[in-house]
Short mmCIF file of C-alpha atoms in Angstrom, two decimals:
data_model
loop_
_atom_site.label_atom_id
_atom_site.label_comp_id
_atom_site.label_asym_id
_atom_site.label_seq_id
_atom_site.Cartn_x
_atom_site.Cartn_y
_atom_site.Cartn_z
CA MET S 1 -13.45 -20.10 -16.48
CA LYS S 2 -10.88 -21.10 -19.50
CA LYS S 3 -11.70 -18.18 -21.75
CA ILE S 4 -11.28 -15.61 -18.85
CA TRP S 5 -8.35 -17.26 -17.83
CA SER S 6 -6.75 -17.46 -21.32
CA ARG S 7 -7.34 -13.66 -21.54
CA LEU S 8 -5.70 -12.87 -18.04
CA GLU S 9 -2.61 -15.18 -18.95
CA GLY S 10 -2.34 -13.00 -22.03
CA GLU S 11 -1.90 -9.76 -19.94
CA LEU S 12 0.43 -11.53 -17.48
CA THR S 13 2.44 -12.78 -20.15
CA SER S 14 3.22 -9.16 -21.25
CA LYS S 15 3.11 -7.24 -18.26
CA ALA S 16 3.69 -9.41 -15.12
CA SER S 17 5.46 -12.77 -16.66
CA GLU S 18 7.21 -13.78 -13.15
CA ILE S 19 3.71 -14.15 -11.69
CA LEU S 20 2.52 -16.70 -14.38
CA GLU S 21 6.21 -18.28 -13.87
CA SER S 22 5.36 -18.94 -10.45
CA LEU S 23 2.19 -20.79 -10.80
CA ASN S 24 2.68 -24.21 -10.14
CA LEU S 25 1.60 -27.03 -12.43
CA GLY S 26 -2.33 -28.23 -12.00
CA ALA S 27 -3.72 -30.22 -9.32
CA ASP S 28 -4.49 -34.37 -9.70
CA GLU S 29 -7.97 -34.40 -9.64
CA SER S 30 -7.91 -36.85 -6.78
CA ASP S 31 -6.28 -34.58 -4.35
CA VAL S 32 -8.95 -31.77 -4.99
CA GLU S 33 -11.54 -34.56 -4.30
CA ALA S 34 -9.56 -35.53 -1.17
CA LEU S 35 -9.78 -31.54 -0.19
CA GLU S 36 -13.44 -31.59 -0.81
CA GLU S 37 -13.93 -34.67 1.46
CA TYR S 38 -11.67 -32.94 4.16
CA VAL S 39 -13.92 -29.91 4.48
CA GLY S 40 -17.45 -31.71 3.51
CA GLN S 41 -18.47 -29.72 0.68
CA GLU S 42 -17.64 -29.53 -2.91
CA LEU S 43 -15.67 -26.61 -4.50
CA PRO S 44 -17.04 -23.99 -6.48
CA THR S 45 -16.71 -25.29 -9.95
CA ASP S 46 -14.80 -21.96 -11.34
CA TYR S 47 -12.28 -22.25 -8.42
CA ARG S 48 -12.03 -26.05 -9.01
CA ASP S 49 -11.25 -25.58 -12.53
CA PHE S 50 -8.45 -23.16 -11.79
CA LEU S 51 -7.10 -25.58 -8.89
CA ILE S 52 -6.72 -28.42 -12.21
CA MET S 53 -4.64 -25.49 -14.34
CA HIS S 54 -3.10 -24.24 -11.38
CA ASN S 55 -2.43 -25.73 -7.83
CA GLY S 56 -1.45 -22.24 -6.43
CA GLN S 57 2.15 -20.78 -6.63
CA SER S 58 5.51 -21.51 -5.86
CA GLN S 59 5.85 -20.69 -2.20
CA GLU S 60 9.59 -19.86 -2.98
CA SER S 61 8.32 -17.36 -5.76
CA ASN S 62 8.97 -13.53 -4.77
CA PRO S 63 5.88 -11.98 -6.21
CA GLY S 64 2.66 -12.39 -5.04
CA PHE S 65 -0.59 -13.03 -7.38
CA PHE S 66 -2.90 -9.84 -6.17
CA ASP S 67 -1.83 -7.24 -4.02
CA MET S 68 0.04 -8.53 -1.03
CA PHE S 69 -1.68 -12.08 -1.51
CA SER S 70 -0.22 -15.44 -2.78
CA LEU S 71 -2.19 -18.18 -4.00
CA MET S 72 -1.77 -21.39 -1.82
CA PRO S 73 -1.55 -25.10 -2.96
CA LEU S 74 -3.86 -27.51 -1.95
CA ASP S 75 -1.62 -28.42 1.02
CA LEU S 76 -1.37 -24.86 2.40
CA VAL S 77 -5.31 -24.24 1.88
CA GLN S 78 -6.10 -27.45 3.95
CA GLU S 79 -3.95 -26.02 6.69
CA SER S 80 -5.08 -22.58 6.65
CA TRP S 81 -8.88 -24.18 6.96
CA ASP S 82 -7.55 -25.77 9.82
CA GLU S 83 -6.61 -22.29 10.82
CA LEU S 84 -9.48 -20.66 10.52
CA GLU S 85 -11.70 -23.50 12.25
CA GLY S 86 -9.48 -22.98 15.51
CA LEU S 87 -9.96 -19.70 15.18
CA ARG S 88 -13.93 -19.95 14.97
CA ASP S 89 -13.92 -21.95 18.04
CA ASP S 90 -12.19 -19.96 19.85
CA ALA S 91 -13.72 -16.28 19.06
CA GLY S 92 -17.04 -17.73 17.07
CA GLU S 93 -18.23 -16.52 13.79
CA ASP S 94 -19.06 -12.91 14.40
CA GLU S 95 -15.66 -12.29 15.20
CA THR S 96 -13.91 -13.96 12.56
CA CYS S 97 -15.69 -15.48 9.30
CA PRO S 98 -18.40 -17.98 8.55
CA GLY S 99 -17.62 -21.56 8.39
CA ASP S 100 -17.92 -22.40 4.83
CA TRP S 101 -15.35 -19.74 4.33
CA LEU S 102 -11.88 -21.91 2.17
CA PRO S 103 -8.86 -19.96 2.22
CA PHE S 104 -6.94 -19.77 -1.22
CA ALA S 105 -4.87 -16.86 -1.00
CA GLU S 106 -2.54 -15.07 2.11
CA ASP S 107 -0.54 -12.36 2.91
CA GLY S 108 1.98 -13.59 5.32
CA SER S 109 0.00 -11.58 8.24
CA GLY S 110 -3.25 -13.53 9.05
CA ASP S 111 -5.53 -11.64 6.34
CA MET S 112 -6.50 -14.29 3.63
CA LEU S 113 -8.65 -14.53 0.76
CA CYS S 114 -11.62 -17.09 1.02
CA VAL S 115 -13.70 -18.66 -1.41
CA GLU S 116 -17.75 -19.00 0.14
CA LEU S 117 -18.18 -22.72 -0.55
CA GLU S 118 -22.06 -22.58 -0.59
CA SER S 119 -22.15 -19.01 -2.85
CA GLY S 120 -18.62 -19.19 -4.84
CA ALA S 121 -18.29 -15.51 -3.62
CA ILE S 122 -14.78 -14.23 -2.97
CA SER S 123 -14.06 -12.24 0.21
CA LYS S 124 -11.12 -11.05 2.16
CA TYR S 125 -10.97 -12.12 5.82
CA VAL S 126 -8.69 -9.38 7.89
CA SER S 127 -7.90 -10.60 11.18
CA ASN S 128 -8.68 -7.83 13.51
CA ASP S 129 -10.80 -6.03 11.39
CA GLU S 130 -14.00 -5.85 9.07
CA ASN S 131 -13.99 -8.89 6.49
CA GLU S 132 -15.01 -7.17 2.95
CA GLU S 133 -16.25 -9.08 -0.07
CA LEU S 134 -14.42 -8.58 -3.28
CA ALA S 135 -16.22 -10.25 -5.98
CA ASP S 136 -19.41 -12.67 -6.26
CA SER S 137 -17.42 -15.44 -7.71
CA PHE S 138 -13.83 -16.59 -8.31
CA GLU S 139 -14.21 -16.19 -11.97
CA GLY S 140 -15.00 -12.75 -11.64
CA TRP S 141 -12.75 -12.08 -9.21
CA LEU S 142 -10.05 -12.82 -11.85
CA ALA S 143 -11.95 -10.73 -14.38
CA ASP S 144 -11.54 -7.69 -12.36
CA ILE S 145 -7.92 -8.33 -12.39
CA HIS S 146 -7.96 -8.86 -15.96
CA ALA S 147 -9.49 -5.24 -16.29
CA ILE S 148 -7.15 -3.55 -14.01
CA LEU S 149 -4.43 -4.88 -16.09
CA LYS S 150 -6.16 -4.32 -19.54
CA ASN S 151 -6.42 -0.67 -18.30
CA GLY S 152 -3.34 0.03 -17.06
CA GLU S 153 -4.60 0.74 -13.83
CA PHE S 154 -2.07 -0.87 -11.55
CA SER S 155 1.76 -1.01 -10.42
CA TYR S 156 3.94 -3.75 -10.36
CA ASP S 157 7.46 -4.73 -8.88
CA PRO S 158 8.74 -8.25 -9.22
CA ALA S 159 11.55 -7.44 -7.02
CA SER S 160 8.78 -6.04 -4.36
CA GLY S 161 7.34 -9.20 -3.68
CA PHE S 162 3.36 -7.71 -4.36
CA GLY S 163 1.41 -9.01 -6.90
CA ILE S 164 -0.62 -6.88 -8.93
CA GLN S 165 -1.25 -3.36 -7.20
CA PRO S 166 -4.47 -1.61 -8.08
CA LYS S 167 -3.81 1.85 -8.07
CA GLY S 168 -5.90 4.38 -6.67
CA PRO S 169 -6.68 8.11 -7.56
CA GLU S 170 -4.02 9.07 -4.63
CA GLU S 171 -1.23 6.93 -5.71
CA ASP S 172 -1.64 8.21 -9.16
CA GLU S 173 -1.39 11.88 -8.15
CA ASP S 174 1.84 10.98 -5.90
CA GLU S 175 3.60 9.14 -8.93
CA ASP S 176 5.56 10.87 -11.15
CA ASP S 177 4.58 10.33 -14.91
CA GLY S 178 6.75 7.53 -16.57
CA SER S 179 8.61 6.81 -13.33
CA VAL S 180 10.01 3.03 -13.15
CA SER S 181 11.02 1.51 -10.04
CA GLY S 182 14.22 -0.82 -10.26
CA GLN S 183 15.04 -3.46 -8.01
CA ASP S 184 17.95 -1.46 -6.16
CA ASP S 185 15.77 1.06 -5.19
CA ASP S 186 14.44 -1.75 -2.56
CA ASP S 187 17.80 -1.39 -0.76
CA VAL S 188 18.47 1.12 2.05
CA VAL S 189 22.03 1.22 3.22
CA MET S 190 22.90 2.55 6.16
CA ASP S 191 26.16 3.22 7.98
CA SER S 192 26.89 0.75 10.67
CA ASP S 193 27.58 2.43 14.03
CA ASP S 194 31.26 1.43 14.13
CA ASP S 195 32.73 4.27 11.94
CA ASP S 196 35.81 2.13 11.38
CA ASP S 197 33.53 -0.53 10.15
CA GLU S 198 33.46 -1.08 6.27
CA THR S 199 30.54 -2.92 6.41
CA ALA S 200 26.97 -1.00 6.12
CA MET S 201 23.90 -2.91 6.86
CA THR S 202 21.65 -3.06 4.22
CA TYR S 203 17.82 -3.56 4.45
CA LYS S 204 15.53 -4.66 1.54
CA PHE S 205 11.90 -4.40 1.63
CA THR S 206 9.52 -6.82 -0.02
CA ALA S 207 6.03 -7.29 0.26
CA LYS S 208 6.07 -9.96 3.17
CA MET S 209 9.40 -9.15 5.39
CA ILE S 210 12.58 -6.54 5.57
CA GLU S 211 15.09 -8.69 4.95
CA LEU S 212 18.47 -7.50 6.73
CA TYR S 213 22.07 -7.73 5.23
CA GLU S 214 25.73 -7.39 6.19
CA GLY S 215 27.45 -6.77 2.82
CA GLU S 216 26.07 -9.27 0.38
CA GLU S 217 25.04 -11.80 3.55
CA LYS S 218 21.68 -12.11 4.87
CA VAL S 219 21.84 -12.13 8.43
CA GLY S 220 18.09 -11.96 9.36
CA THR S 221 14.89 -10.82 8.51
CA ALA S 222 11.54 -9.19 9.89
CA PRO S 223 8.16 -10.12 8.88
CA TRP S 224 5.86 -7.14 8.55
CA GLY S 225 3.15 -9.32 10.76
CA ASP S 226 5.59 -9.51 13.51
CA ILE S 227 5.98 -6.31 14.19
CA ASN S 228 4.70 -4.61 17.64
CA LYS S 229 5.54 -1.60 17.48
CA VAL S 230 6.58 1.40 15.38
CA ARG S 231 7.73 4.47 17.04
CA VAL S 232 9.34 8.02 15.33
CA SER S 233 12.28 9.75 17.69
CA SER S 234 15.37 11.89 16.29
CA TYR S 235 18.85 11.38 15.44
CA ALA S 236 20.91 14.06 14.90
CA GLY S 237 18.21 16.33 14.15
CA ASP S 238 16.91 13.58 11.51
CA PRO S 239 13.55 11.46 12.17
CA LEU S 240 14.60 8.18 12.97
CA ILE S 241 11.88 5.22 12.37
CA SER S 242 12.07 2.25 15.32
CA ILE S 243 10.45 -0.46 14.90
CA ASN S 244 9.81 -2.96 17.82
CA LEU S 245 9.66 -7.33 16.96
CA PRO S 246 8.22 -9.86 19.84
CA GLU S 247 10.75 -10.55 22.38
CA GLY S 248 13.61 -12.96 21.07
CA SER S 249 13.48 -11.83 17.60
CA ASP S 250 16.95 -11.50 16.25
CA PRO S 251 16.90 -8.31 16.17
CA GLU S 252 14.18 -6.98 18.62
CA GLU S 253 14.57 -3.50 16.90
CA LEU S 254 15.21 -1.98 14.18
CA GLU S 255 16.13 1.55 13.62
CA ILE S 256 15.74 3.10 10.23
CA PRO S 257 16.75 6.99 8.84
CA ALA S 258 13.15 8.37 7.91
CA ASN S 259 15.41 10.03 4.90
CA VAL S 260 16.35 7.24 3.17
CA ALA S 261 15.99 7.37 -0.61
CA ASN S 262 13.50 4.73 -1.09
CA SER S 263 11.57 5.92 1.96
CA ASP S 264 8.19 5.59 -0.12
CA LYS S 265 8.66 1.80 -0.36
CA LEU S 266 8.96 1.50 3.61
CA PHE S 267 6.32 3.84 4.50
CA LYS S 268 3.96 1.84 1.89
CA TYR S 269 4.74 -1.73 3.39
CA LEU S 270 3.94 -0.20 6.80
CA GLY S 271 0.94 1.44 6.09
CA LYS S 272 -0.33 -2.15 5.29
CA LEU S 273 0.03 -2.81 9.04
CA LYS S 274 -4.10 -3.04 10.83
CA GLY S 275 -5.22 0.13 12.27
CA TRP S 276 -2.24 2.25 11.06
CA ASP S 277 -2.74 6.06 10.96
CA LYS S 278 -0.81 7.55 8.13
CA GLU S 279 -1.63 11.26 9.58
CA ALA S 280 -0.46 10.55 12.79
CA PHE S 281 2.55 8.90 11.30
CA GLU S 282 3.50 12.34 8.91
CA GLU S 283 2.68 14.50 12.32
CA ALA S 284 5.29 12.24 14.36
CA LEU S 285 7.96 12.88 11.40
CA ALA S 286 7.35 16.41 11.25
CA ASN S 287 7.54 17.13 15.04
CA ALA S 288 10.22 14.71 15.83
CA ASP S 289 12.94 16.17 17.88
CA LYS S 290 15.97 14.67 20.03
CA ASP S 291 14.21 14.75 23.49
CA GLU S 292 10.95 12.96 22.49
CA GLU S 293 10.03 10.09 21.00
CA ILE S 294 6.25 9.38 19.84
CA LEU S 295 4.25 5.84 19.10
CA VAL S 296 2.61 6.04 16.06
CA TRP S 297 1.38 2.27 16.09
CA GLY S 298 1.24 -0.76 18.41
#
């Protein structure tokens, strides 16, 4: 375990140092034992060894660890264990996951990475969808991340809130060679409704939420996991993306032009929604007109 972590640590140092800096100090042995007593089983040795080195990530850190997932410290691991236990009690294992799955990373929308206490395998719990096995062990999962970094098969933007993003063939084709995303690319500036009002609304897209600003002041947030509906309509002939949030949210609806300079980031994060149909969304954008509103998700 220490050998593969040392190798991964070296890659993170040179390619994603912010992730390394976000890791907490190691957990006390007594705290790990307390978790084992709480769940009624010993932790797999490789995950246990990792916790002694790093007790998850700081919850104030911006980048995740891998994809949209952030590593949880022991207190949140226990809370998430209780959450899954409650879901299993309500819906059963067939609709959730087996009883020995211990969450160790979360994405803020209900999905979790879990270590299977019996086998040590790593699986992804996906709420409202099929679960997925990722690796045969925690150490193997870290080894896979190391290989992705070593081979350059990833993208990483610390300002986005994502961790290491593995690249697929489609992504490689879509991206321009040598392009680098800057932090300013996360900001979308829109004119306010009042033409005499010099304050512009700014939306900053991160992996976990949309942050709303008026000038330099942060005025609200909209977690991706809270989105109820996404619709496409038209404003002055240009497609407009309407995002509905739960009743009582502030705001309850966001309206964002589809032709903003960094729309690719908005679409990327929207694409993480469960059941998202990219083709239906693109068709709606292409066919939007003033008199029609098209529901594309929710």
